[in-house]
Amino acid sequence: MATANVLYAALLVPTVLYLAVTRRRSSRLPPGPAGLPLVGSLPFIDPNLHTYFAGLAAKHGPILSIRLGSKVDIVVTSPELAREVLRDQDSVFANRIMPDAGNAVSFGGVQNIVGNPVGPMWRLLRRLCVHEMLSPSGLANVHGLRRREFRSTLRYLHSKSGEPVDVGAQMFLNTMNVITSTMWGGTIGNESERAAVGSEFRALVAEVTELLGTPNVSDFFPALAPFDLQGIRGKMERFRSRFDLMFAKIIQQRMKAQQNGGETATDFLECMLKMEKEGGDGKAPFTMDNVKALLLVIDLSPR
């Protein structure tokens, strides 16, 4: 009998402590669904998230909290709040948490602009993207490459006259080609080599994107992340190795062309290699891992 009482107490005390801590934390959060112990609202999530959150907003208001596993998320559903969070107060809310799969594939997560907390490194990466790639002069430098890809798409569509064409797939393919051309288009010499690299890269991007969209136990229960129960981290690390080899080859070709005194394109890769050679901007270092991570995260963006 005494053993049974000890067992009941051993089960009851952690449960009471868990409920007390959860209730105390919840008192400082926006309203939201109560959920279940341990799993929160995970069992009730609707695949159509926009309708699911719209229903919660109608009940709890435009800003609400929802517990998914051991993590609490805050959801804003009104245009005014979204503008406040994403634009007006972006520097406050910009420390976005990378999913476990994203950390595994993106050379540590913090090497790129998406997973990096606001600070000197984040400002350096942002300035590099905005000023060198998205500025009028940066876009003008790759105008010829972009024109070549659009003309190639138009020729393909013209050749399929009278036949059914998946326009969405072709537009994605075109966007992907434009981005890769903008990033390193002047590096890969002939047309057949560009096509081979592009085909391999698109296949990798498709597989990585599918895994990034797969619900991962490690994201909802970070304590279980080291066990990689679904094997997603292991797959992503293998994809990262393949990306690493591909980027290393492209970078090596560009650096070899520079050493031989050949003419190189003024694209984003050229700007990043220059920054890497300088070691950063004096406030934050810039390494080859940053180069590869930025190449990856920007090339994943059209998905």
PDB file of C-alpha atoms in Angstrom:
ATOM      1  CA  MET A   1       0.000   0.000   0.000  1.00  0.00           C
ATOM      2  CA  ALA A   2       2.828   2.378   0.900  1.00  0.00           C
ATOM      3  CA  THR A   3       4.514   1.657  -2.425  1.00  0.00           C
ATOM      4  CA  ALA A   4       1.302   2.500  -4.282  1.00  0.00           C
ATOM      5  CA  ASN A   5       0.982   5.805  -2.412  1.00  0.00           C
ATOM      6  CA  VAL A   6       4.565   6.742  -3.281  1.00  0.00           C
ATOM      7  CA  LEU A   7       3.893   5.914  -6.938  1.00  0.00           C
ATOM      8  CA  TYR A   8       0.732   8.038  -6.992  1.00  0.00           C
ATOM      9  CA  ALA A   9       2.604  10.932  -5.395  1.00  0.00           C
ATOM     10  CA  ALA A  10       5.433  10.577  -7.914  1.00  0.00           C
ATOM     11  CA  LEU A  11       2.904  10.901 -10.728  1.00  0.00           C
ATOM     12  CA  LEU A  12       0.776  13.601  -9.102  1.00  0.00           C
ATOM     13  CA  VAL A  13       3.506  16.078  -8.119  1.00  0.00           C
ATOM     14  CA  PRO A  14       4.969  16.546 -11.643  1.00  0.00           C
ATOM     15  CA  THR A  15       1.455  16.873 -13.061  1.00  0.00           C
ATOM     16  CA  VAL A  16       0.496  19.575 -10.556  1.00  0.00           C
ATOM     17  CA  LEU A  17       3.764  21.438 -11.151  1.00  0.00           C
ATOM     18  CA  TYR A  18       3.275  21.245 -14.925  1.00  0.00           C
ATOM     19  CA  LEU A  19      -0.275  22.598 -14.698  1.00  0.00           C
ATOM     20  CA  ALA A  20       0.813  25.390 -12.322  1.00  0.00           C
ATOM     21  CA  VAL A  21       3.678  26.524 -14.545  1.00  0.00           C
ATOM     22  CA  THR A  22       1.521  26.316 -17.666  1.00  0.00           C
ATOM     23  CA  ARG A  23      -1.267  28.348 -16.068  1.00  0.00           C
ATOM     24  CA  ARG A  24       1.187  30.979 -14.813  1.00  0.00           C
ATOM     25  CA  ARG A  25       2.746  31.357 -18.256  1.00  0.00           C
ATOM     26  CA  SER A  26      -0.653  31.429 -19.949  1.00  0.00           C
ATOM     27  CA  SER A  27      -1.787  34.335 -17.753  1.00  0.00           C
ATOM     28  CA  ARG A  28       0.756  36.583 -19.527  1.00  0.00           C
ATOM     29  CA  LEU A  29      -0.144  35.444 -23.045  1.00  0.00           C
ATOM     30  CA  PRO A  30      -2.870  36.577 -25.462  1.00  0.00           C
ATOM     31  CA  PRO A  31      -6.048  34.486 -25.320  1.00  0.00           C
ATOM     32  CA  GLY A  32      -6.194  31.250 -27.280  1.00  0.00           C
ATOM     33  CA  PRO A  33      -7.403  27.643 -27.283  1.00  0.00           C
ATOM     34  CA  ALA A  34      -6.587  25.686 -24.128  1.00  0.00           C
ATOM     35  CA  GLY A  35      -5.335  22.563 -25.892  1.00  0.00           C
ATOM     36  CA  LEU A  36      -4.384  19.293 -24.238  1.00  0.00           C
ATOM     37  CA  PRO A  37      -1.568  18.588 -21.769  1.00  0.00           C
ATOM     38  CA  LEU A  38       1.809  17.934 -23.453  1.00  0.00           C
ATOM     39  CA  VAL A  39       0.561  18.146 -27.062  1.00  0.00           C
ATOM     40  CA  GLY A  40      -1.398  21.417 -26.886  1.00  0.00           C
ATOM     41  CA  SER A  41      -3.521  22.067 -29.977  1.00  0.00           C
ATOM     42  CA  LEU A  42      -1.569  19.748 -32.295  1.00  0.00           C
ATOM     43  CA  PRO A  43      -4.385  17.159 -32.582  1.00  0.00           C
ATOM     44  CA  PHE A  44      -6.860  19.851 -33.657  1.00  0.00           C
ATOM     45  CA  ILE A  45      -4.813  21.646 -36.338  1.00  0.00           C
ATOM     46  CA  ASP A  46      -6.628  21.861 -39.679  1.00  0.00           C
ATOM     47  CA  PRO A  47      -4.461  21.433 -42.821  1.00  0.00           C
ATOM     48  CA  ASN A  48      -6.173  24.576 -44.164  1.00  0.00           C
ATOM     49  CA  LEU A  49      -4.385  26.869 -41.732  1.00  0.00           C
ATOM     50  CA  HIS A  50      -5.908  30.089 -43.057  1.00  0.00           C
ATOM     51  CA  THR A  51      -9.461  28.941 -42.290  1.00  0.00           C
ATOM     52  CA  TYR A  52      -8.373  27.380 -38.989  1.00  0.00           C
ATOM     53  CA  PHE A  53      -6.753  30.600 -37.744  1.00  0.00           C
ATOM     54  CA  ALA A  54      -9.654  32.684 -39.067  1.00  0.00           C
ATOM     55  CA  GLY A  55     -11.989  30.604 -36.907  1.00  0.00           C
ATOM     56  CA  LEU A  56      -9.759  31.049 -33.857  1.00  0.00           C
ATOM     57  CA  ALA A  57      -9.526  34.806 -34.497  1.00  0.00           C
ATOM     58  CA  ALA A  58     -13.315  35.084 -34.601  1.00  0.00           C
ATOM     59  CA  LYS A  59     -13.419  33.525 -31.134  1.00  0.00           C
ATOM     60  CA  HIS A  60     -10.280  34.900 -29.434  1.00  0.00           C
ATOM     61  CA  GLY A  61      -9.530  38.149 -31.273  1.00  0.00           C
ATOM     62  CA  PRO A  62      -6.979  39.323 -33.871  1.00  0.00           C
ATOM     63  CA  ILE A  63      -3.959  38.362 -31.743  1.00  0.00           C
ATOM     64  CA  LEU A  64      -3.948  34.955 -30.076  1.00  0.00           C
ATOM     65  CA  SER A  65      -1.624  32.348 -28.612  1.00  0.00           C
ATOM     66  CA  ILE A  66      -1.608  28.672 -29.476  1.00  0.00           C
ATOM     67  CA  ARG A  67       0.471  25.899 -27.942  1.00  0.00           C
ATOM     68  CA  LEU A  68       1.857  23.331 -30.370  1.00  0.00           C
ATOM     69  CA  GLY A  69       3.652  20.593 -28.483  1.00  0.00           C
ATOM     70  CA  SER A  70       5.978  22.243 -25.958  1.00  0.00           C
ATOM     71  CA  LYS A  71       6.175  25.540 -27.865  1.00  0.00           C
ATOM     72  CA  VAL A  72       3.866  28.550 -27.722  1.00  0.00           C
ATOM     73  CA  ASP A  73       3.229  30.546 -30.901  1.00  0.00           C
ATOM     74  CA  ILE A  74       1.614  33.961 -31.257  1.00  0.00           C
ATOM     75  CA  VAL A  75      -0.673  34.440 -34.265  1.00  0.00           C
ATOM     76  CA  VAL A  76      -1.704  37.838 -35.653  1.00  0.00           C
ATOM     77  CA  THR A  77      -4.600  37.812 -38.093  1.00  0.00           C
ATOM     78  CA  SER A  78      -5.417  41.433 -38.928  1.00  0.00           C
ATOM     79  CA  PRO A  79      -3.677  43.530 -41.633  1.00  0.00           C
ATOM     80  CA  GLU A  80      -2.964  46.279 -39.094  1.00  0.00           C
ATOM     81  CA  LEU A  81      -1.193  43.937 -36.673  1.00  0.00           C
ATOM     82  CA  ALA A  82       0.681  42.197 -39.490  1.00  0.00           C
ATOM     83  CA  ARG A  83       1.937  45.589 -40.705  1.00  0.00           C
ATOM     84  CA  GLU A  84       2.994  46.493 -37.167  1.00  0.00           C
ATOM     85  CA  VAL A  85       4.892  43.225 -36.643  1.00  0.00           C
ATOM     86  CA  LEU A  86       6.425  42.725 -40.089  1.00  0.00           C
ATOM     87  CA  ARG A  87       7.177  46.319 -41.045  1.00  0.00           C
ATOM     88  CA  ASP A  88       6.962  48.941 -38.290  1.00  0.00           C
ATOM     89  CA  GLN A  89       8.477  46.775 -35.516  1.00  0.00           C
ATOM     90  CA  ASP A  90      10.432  44.380 -37.720  1.00  0.00           C
ATOM     91  CA  SER A  91      13.687  44.891 -35.811  1.00  0.00           C
ATOM     92  CA  VAL A  92      11.943  43.747 -32.616  1.00  0.00           C
ATOM     93  CA  PHE A  93      10.335  40.638 -34.109  1.00  0.00           C
ATOM     94  CA  ALA A  94      13.028  39.729 -36.661  1.00  0.00           C
ATOM     95  CA  ASN A  95      14.665  37.028 -34.508  1.00  0.00           C
ATOM     96  CA  ARG A  96      12.787  34.284 -36.307  1.00  0.00           C
ATOM     97  CA  ILE A  97      13.306  30.702 -35.195  1.00  0.00           C
ATOM     98  CA  MET A  98      14.626  28.355 -37.867  1.00  0.00           C
ATOM     99  CA  PRO A  99      13.000  24.911 -38.092  1.00  0.00           C
ATOM    100  CA  ASP A 100      15.283  21.995 -37.290  1.00  0.00           C
ATOM    101  CA  ALA A 101      15.351  20.921 -40.948  1.00  0.00           C
ATOM    102  CA  GLY A 102      16.280  24.455 -42.020  1.00  0.00           C
ATOM    103  CA  ASN A 103      19.179  24.549 -39.571  1.00  0.00           C
ATOM    104  CA  ALA A 104      20.455  21.229 -40.868  1.00  0.00           C
ATOM    105  CA  VAL A 105      20.483  22.186 -44.545  1.00  0.00           C
ATOM    106  CA  SER A 106      21.535  25.840 -44.364  1.00  0.00           C
ATOM    107  CA  PHE A 107      25.086  25.494 -43.011  1.00  0.00           C
ATOM    108  CA  GLY A 108      24.050  26.074 -39.400  1.00  0.00           C
ATOM    109  CA  GLY A 109      21.087  28.411 -39.923  1.00  0.00           C
ATOM    110  CA  VAL A 110      22.752  31.542 -38.541  1.00  0.00           C
ATOM    111  CA  GLN A 111      25.045  31.803 -41.572  1.00  0.00           C
ATOM    112  CA  ASN A 112      22.228  33.246 -43.703  1.00  0.00           C
ATOM    113  CA  ILE A 113      19.909  36.229 -43.422  1.00  0.00           C
ATOM    114  CA  VAL A 114      16.814  34.151 -42.563  1.00  0.00           C
ATOM    115  CA  GLY A 115      18.061  32.501 -39.377  1.00  0.00           C
ATOM    116  CA  ASN A 116      20.444  35.194 -38.186  1.00  0.00           C
ATOM    117  CA  PRO A 117      19.354  37.303 -35.180  1.00  0.00           C
ATOM    118  CA  VAL A 118      19.344  41.074 -35.616  1.00  0.00           C
ATOM    119  CA  GLY A 119      22.868  42.350 -35.107  1.00  0.00           C
ATOM    120  CA  PRO A 120      26.038  43.261 -37.044  1.00  0.00           C
ATOM    121  CA  MET A 121      26.035  40.023 -39.061  1.00  0.00           C
ATOM    122  CA  TRP A 122      22.341  40.345 -39.984  1.00  0.00           C
ATOM    123  CA  ARG A 123      22.861  43.961 -41.076  1.00  0.00           C
ATOM    124  CA  LEU A 124      25.855  42.967 -43.202  1.00  0.00           C
ATOM    125  CA  LEU A 125      23.901  40.178 -44.924  1.00  0.00           C
ATOM    126  CA  ARG A 126      20.888  42.428 -45.469  1.00  0.00           C
ATOM    127  CA  ARG A 127      23.023  45.215 -46.911  1.00  0.00           C
ATOM    128  CA  LEU A 128      24.764  42.757 -49.210  1.00  0.00           C
ATOM    129  CA  CYS A 129      21.451  41.403 -50.541  1.00  0.00           C
ATOM    130  CA  VAL A 130      19.710  44.763 -50.931  1.00  0.00           C
ATOM    131  CA  HIS A 131      22.587  46.879 -52.245  1.00  0.00           C
ATOM    132  CA  GLU A 132      24.397  44.336 -54.398  1.00  0.00           C
ATOM    133  CA  MET A 133      21.660  42.076 -55.744  1.00  0.00           C
ATOM    134  CA  LEU A 134      18.408  44.061 -55.642  1.00  0.00           C
ATOM    135  CA  SER A 135      19.723  47.543 -56.392  1.00  0.00           C
ATOM    136  CA  PRO A 136      19.138  49.061 -59.874  1.00  0.00           C
ATOM    137  CA  SER A 137      22.827  48.666 -60.737  1.00  0.00           C
ATOM    138  CA  GLY A 138      22.861  45.067 -59.506  1.00  0.00           C
ATOM    139  CA  LEU A 139      19.828  44.174 -61.610  1.00  0.00           C
ATOM    140  CA  ALA A 140      21.292  45.997 -64.616  1.00  0.00           C
ATOM    141  CA  ASN A 141      24.476  43.914 -64.375  1.00  0.00           C
ATOM    142  CA  VAL A 142      22.525  40.689 -64.964  1.00  0.00           C
ATOM    143  CA  HIS A 143      20.010  42.093 -67.444  1.00  0.00           C
ATOM    144  CA  GLY A 144      21.486  40.045 -70.286  1.00  0.00           C
ATOM    145  CA  LEU A 145      21.284  36.819 -68.283  1.00  0.00           C
ATOM    146  CA  ARG A 146      17.653  37.443 -67.345  1.00  0.00           C
ATOM    147  CA  ARG A 147      16.745  38.307 -70.938  1.00  0.00           C
ATOM    148  CA  ARG A 148      18.323  35.061 -72.128  1.00  0.00           C
ATOM    149  CA  GLU A 149      16.206  32.978 -69.735  1.00  0.00           C
ATOM    150  CA  PHE A 150      12.948  34.736 -70.620  1.00  0.00           C
ATOM    151  CA  ARG A 151      13.619  34.293 -74.326  1.00  0.00           C
ATOM    152  CA  SER A 152      14.318  30.610 -73.756  1.00  0.00           C
ATOM    153  CA  THR A 153      10.949  30.239 -71.999  1.00  0.00           C
ATOM    154  CA  LEU A 154       9.134  32.059 -74.799  1.00  0.00           C
ATOM    155  CA  ARG A 155      10.757  29.796 -77.400  1.00  0.00           C
ATOM    156  CA  TYR A 156       9.644  26.737 -75.451  1.00  0.00           C
ATOM    157  CA  LEU A 157       6.048  27.971 -75.155  1.00  0.00           C
ATOM    158  CA  HIS A 158       5.998  28.805 -78.870  1.00  0.00           C
ATOM    159  CA  SER A 159       7.249  25.307 -79.718  1.00  0.00           C
ATOM    160  CA  LYS A 160       4.308  23.826 -77.767  1.00  0.00           C
ATOM    161  CA  SER A 161       1.694  25.759 -79.742  1.00  0.00           C
ATOM    162  CA  GLY A 162      -1.555  23.793 -79.826  1.00  0.00           C
ATOM    163  CA  GLU A 163      -0.472  21.482 -76.988  1.00  0.00           C
ATOM    164  CA  PRO A 164      -1.359  21.580 -73.280  1.00  0.00           C
ATOM    165  CA  VAL A 165       1.368  23.278 -71.223  1.00  0.00           C
ATOM    166  CA  ASP A 166       1.796  23.498 -67.451  1.00  0.00           C
ATOM    167  CA  VAL A 167       2.325  27.261 -67.360  1.00  0.00           C
ATOM    168  CA  GLY A 168       2.846  27.301 -63.584  1.00  0.00           C
ATOM    169  CA  ALA A 169       5.685  24.787 -63.827  1.00  0.00           C
ATOM    170  CA  GLN A 170       7.277  26.750 -66.659  1.00  0.00           C
ATOM    171  CA  MET A 171       7.061  30.010 -64.717  1.00  0.00           C
ATOM    172  CA  PHE A 172       8.714  28.375 -61.710  1.00  0.00           C
ATOM    173  CA  LEU A 173      11.418  26.948 -63.972  1.00  0.00           C
ATOM    174  CA  ASN A 174      11.951  30.368 -65.521  1.00  0.00           C
ATOM    175  CA  THR A 175      12.136  32.065 -62.116  1.00  0.00           C
ATOM    176  CA  MET A 176      14.565  29.442 -60.886  1.00  0.00           C
ATOM    177  CA  ASN A 177      16.786  29.899 -63.930  1.00  0.00           C
ATOM    178  CA  VAL A 178      16.689  33.691 -63.576  1.00  0.00           C
ATOM    179  CA  ILE A 179      17.710  33.487 -59.909  1.00  0.00           C
ATOM    180  CA  THR A 180      20.550  31.047 -60.534  1.00  0.00           C
ATOM    181  CA  SER A 181      21.703  33.178 -63.473  1.00  0.00           C
ATOM    182  CA  THR A 182      21.647  36.247 -61.227  1.00  0.00           C
ATOM    183  CA  MET A 183      23.594  34.416 -58.534  1.00  0.00           C
ATOM    184  CA  TRP A 184      26.338  32.737 -60.556  1.00  0.00           C
ATOM    185  CA  GLY A 185      25.242  32.785 -64.202  1.00  0.00           C
ATOM    186  CA  GLY A 186      28.558  34.010 -65.562  1.00  0.00           C
ATOM    187  CA  THR A 187      30.534  31.182 -63.960  1.00  0.00           C
ATOM    188  CA  ILE A 188      29.331  28.062 -65.774  1.00  0.00           C
ATOM    189  CA  GLY A 189      30.744  28.116 -69.262  1.00  0.00           C
ATOM    190  CA  ASN A 190      28.720  26.361 -71.967  1.00  0.00           C
ATOM    191  CA  GLU A 191      25.004  25.757 -72.419  1.00  0.00           C
ATOM    192  CA  SER A 192      25.100  21.991 -71.803  1.00  0.00           C
ATOM    193  CA  GLU A 193      27.001  22.412 -68.538  1.00  0.00           C
ATOM    194  CA  ARG A 194      24.552  25.105 -67.378  1.00  0.00           C
ATOM    195  CA  ALA A 195      21.646  22.788 -68.203  1.00  0.00           C
ATOM    196  CA  ALA A 196      23.190  19.883 -66.260  1.00  0.00           C
ATOM    197  CA  VAL A 197      23.904  21.990 -63.173  1.00  0.00           C
ATOM    198  CA  GLY A 198      20.455  23.591 -63.374  1.00  0.00           C
ATOM    199  CA  SER A 199      18.722  20.211 -63.631  1.00  0.00           C
ATOM    200  CA  GLU A 200      20.575  18.804 -60.617  1.00  0.00           C
ATOM    201  CA  PHE A 201      19.969  21.953 -58.617  1.00  0.00           C
ATOM    202  CA  ARG A 202      16.225  22.031 -59.341  1.00  0.00           C
ATOM    203  CA  ALA A 203      15.895  18.390 -58.276  1.00  0.00           C
ATOM    204  CA  LEU A 204      17.675  19.138 -54.996  1.00  0.00           C
ATOM    205  CA  VAL A 205      15.552  22.228 -54.355  1.00  0.00           C
ATOM    206  CA  ALA A 206      12.341  20.240 -54.935  1.00  0.00           C
ATOM    207  CA  GLU A 207      13.380  17.549 -52.427  1.00  0.00           C
ATOM    208  CA  VAL A 208      14.533  20.062 -49.819  1.00  0.00           C
ATOM    209  CA  THR A 209      11.340  22.106 -50.146  1.00  0.00           C
ATOM    210  CA  GLU A 210       9.215  19.001 -49.642  1.00  0.00           C
ATOM    211  CA  LEU A 211      11.083  18.143 -46.437  1.00  0.00           C
ATOM    212  CA  LEU A 212      10.864  21.726 -45.161  1.00  0.00           C
ATOM    213  CA  GLY A 213       7.080  21.485 -45.492  1.00  0.00           C
ATOM    214  CA  THR A 214       6.883  18.172 -43.614  1.00  0.00           C
ATOM    215  CA  PRO A 215       5.646  18.467 -39.990  1.00  0.00           C
ATOM    216  CA  ASN A 216       8.628  17.635 -37.790  1.00  0.00           C
ATOM    217  CA  VAL A 217       8.387  16.330 -34.221  1.00  0.00           C
ATOM    218  CA  SER A 218      11.710  18.046 -33.478  1.00  0.00           C
ATOM    219  CA  ASP A 219      10.126  21.474 -34.057  1.00  0.00           C
ATOM    220  CA  PHE A 220       7.215  20.866 -31.687  1.00  0.00           C
ATOM    221  CA  PHE A 221       9.284  19.089 -29.023  1.00  0.00           C
ATOM    222  CA  PRO A 222      12.849  20.504 -29.185  1.00  0.00           C
ATOM    223  CA  ALA A 223      13.971  18.140 -26.405  1.00  0.00           C
ATOM    224  CA  LEU A 224      13.500  15.279 -28.878  1.00  0.00           C
ATOM    225  CA  ALA A 225      15.485  16.961 -31.679  1.00  0.00           C
ATOM    226  CA  PRO A 226      18.772  15.110 -30.929  1.00  0.00           C
ATOM    227  CA  PHE A 227      17.001  11.803 -31.610  1.00  0.00           C
ATOM    228  CA  ASP A 228      15.787  12.864 -35.101  1.00  0.00           C
ATOM    229  CA  LEU A 229      12.798  10.523 -34.804  1.00  0.00           C
ATOM    230  CA  GLN A 230      11.629  11.052 -38.407  1.00  0.00           C
ATOM    231  CA  GLY A 231      15.084  11.079 -39.951  1.00  0.00           C
ATOM    232  CA  ILE A 232      14.500  14.541 -41.455  1.00  0.00           C
ATOM    233  CA  ARG A 233      17.683  16.089 -40.071  1.00  0.00           C
ATOM    234  CA  GLY A 234      19.779  13.224 -41.445  1.00  0.00           C
ATOM    235  CA  LYS A 235      18.279  13.651 -44.913  1.00  0.00           C
ATOM    236  CA  MET A 236      18.806  17.408 -44.805  1.00  0.00           C
ATOM    237  CA  GLU A 237      22.440  17.004 -43.795  1.00  0.00           C
ATOM    238  CA  ARG A 238      22.986  14.743 -46.812  1.00  0.00           C
ATOM    239  CA  PHE A 239      21.346  17.347 -49.056  1.00  0.00           C
ATOM    240  CA  ARG A 240      23.586  20.013 -47.517  1.00  0.00           C
ATOM    241  CA  SER A 241      26.641  17.942 -48.438  1.00  0.00           C
ATOM    242  CA  ARG A 242      25.447  17.781 -52.042  1.00  0.00           C
ATOM    243  CA  PHE A 243      24.798  21.535 -52.110  1.00  0.00           C
ATOM    244  CA  ASP A 244      28.220  22.078 -50.570  1.00  0.00           C
ATOM    245  CA  LEU A 245      29.945  20.121 -53.345  1.00  0.00           C
ATOM    246  CA  MET A 246      27.985  21.953 -56.037  1.00  0.00           C
ATOM    247  CA  PHE A 247      28.666  25.415 -54.599  1.00  0.00           C
ATOM    248  CA  ALA A 248      32.330  24.575 -53.990  1.00  0.00           C
ATOM    249  CA  LYS A 249      32.744  23.617 -57.652  1.00  0.00           C
ATOM    250  CA  ILE A 250      31.049  26.812 -58.863  1.00  0.00           C
ATOM    251  CA  ILE A 251      33.119  28.979 -56.500  1.00  0.00           C
ATOM    252  CA  GLN A 252      36.326  27.203 -57.503  1.00  0.00           C
ATOM    253  CA  GLN A 253      35.604  27.845 -61.190  1.00  0.00           C
ATOM    254  CA  ARG A 254      35.006  31.538 -60.494  1.00  0.00           C
ATOM    255  CA  MET A 255      38.148  31.936 -58.387  1.00  0.00           C
ATOM    256  CA  LYS A 256      40.222  30.108 -60.999  1.00  0.00           C
ATOM    257  CA  ALA A 257      38.941  32.477 -63.687  1.00  0.00           C
ATOM    258  CA  GLN A 258      39.897  35.437 -61.485  1.00  0.00           C
ATOM    259  CA  GLN A 259      43.401  34.087 -60.897  1.00  0.00           C
ATOM    260  CA  ASN A 260      43.923  33.529 -64.632  1.00  0.00           C
ATOM    261  CA  GLY A 261      43.010  37.137 -65.321  1.00  0.00           C
ATOM    262  CA  GLY A 262      39.906  36.192 -67.311  1.00  0.00           C
ATOM    263  CA  GLU A 263      36.832  38.383 -67.538  1.00  0.00           C
ATOM    264  CA  THR A 264      34.254  37.467 -64.886  1.00  0.00           C
ATOM    265  CA  ALA A 265      30.609  38.452 -64.620  1.00  0.00           C
ATOM    266  CA  THR A 266      29.558  41.117 -62.117  1.00  0.00           C
ATOM    267  CA  ASP A 267      26.919  38.984 -60.434  1.00  0.00           C
ATOM    268  CA  PHE A 268      26.010  38.324 -56.807  1.00  0.00           C
ATOM    269  CA  LEU A 269      28.627  35.598 -56.422  1.00  0.00           C
ATOM    270  CA  GLU A 270      31.319  38.063 -57.474  1.00  0.00           C
ATOM    271  CA  CYS A 271      30.160  40.549 -54.812  1.00  0.00           C
ATOM    272  CA  MET A 272      30.113  37.883 -52.099  1.00  0.00           C
ATOM    273  CA  LEU A 273      33.578  36.582 -52.973  1.00  0.00           C
ATOM    274  CA  LYS A 274      34.898  40.131 -52.774  1.00  0.00           C
ATOM    275  CA  MET A 275      33.321  40.523 -49.322  1.00  0.00           C
ATOM    276  CA  GLU A 276      34.736  37.137 -48.243  1.00  0.00           C
ATOM    277  CA  LYS A 277      38.212  38.162 -49.388  1.00  0.00           C
ATOM    278  CA  GLU A 278      37.933  41.354 -47.317  1.00  0.00           C
ATOM    279  CA  GLY A 279      36.819  39.295 -44.303  1.00  0.00           C
ATOM    280  CA  GLY A 280      33.592  41.237 -43.728  1.00  0.00           C
ATOM    281  CA  ASP A 281      32.890  44.886 -43.040  1.00  0.00           C
ATOM    282  CA  GLY A 282      34.905  45.358 -39.851  1.00  0.00           C
ATOM    283  CA  LYS A 283      31.858  44.822 -37.626  1.00  0.00           C
ATOM    284  CA  ALA A 284      31.039  41.232 -38.612  1.00  0.00           C
ATOM    285  CA  PRO A 285      33.105  38.513 -40.318  1.00  0.00           C
ATOM    286  CA  PHE A 286      32.047  37.071 -43.668  1.00  0.00           C
ATOM    287  CA  THR A 287      33.199  33.531 -44.466  1.00  0.00           C
ATOM    288  CA  MET A 288      32.809  31.000 -47.247  1.00  0.00           C
ATOM    289  CA  ASP A 289      30.004  29.359 -45.231  1.00  0.00           C
ATOM    290  CA  ASN A 290      28.120  32.676 -45.449  1.00  0.00           C
ATOM    291  CA  VAL A 291      28.610  32.642 -49.225  1.00  0.00           C
ATOM    292  CA  LYS A 292      27.200  29.116 -49.553  1.00  0.00           C
ATOM    293  CA  ALA A 293      24.341  29.734 -47.104  1.00  0.00           C
ATOM    294  CA  LEU A 294      23.231  32.874 -48.972  1.00  0.00           C
ATOM    295  CA  LEU A 295      23.410  31.069 -52.309  1.00  0.00           C
ATOM    296  CA  LEU A 296      21.179  28.351 -50.894  1.00  0.00           C
ATOM    297  CA  VAL A 297      18.564  30.469 -49.117  1.00  0.00           C
ATOM    298  CA  ILE A 298      18.079  32.835 -52.067  1.00  0.00           C
ATOM    299  CA  ASP A 299      17.845  29.973 -54.541  1.00  0.00           C
ATOM    300  CA  LEU A 300      15.182  28.331 -52.345  1.00  0.00           C
ATOM    301  CA  SER A 301      13.080  31.513 -52.304  1.00  0.00           C
ATOM    302  CA  PRO A 302      10.892  30.895 -55.425  1.00  0.00           C
ATOM    303  CA  ARG A 303       9.368  27.850 -53.762  1.00  0.00           C
TER     304      ARG A 303
END
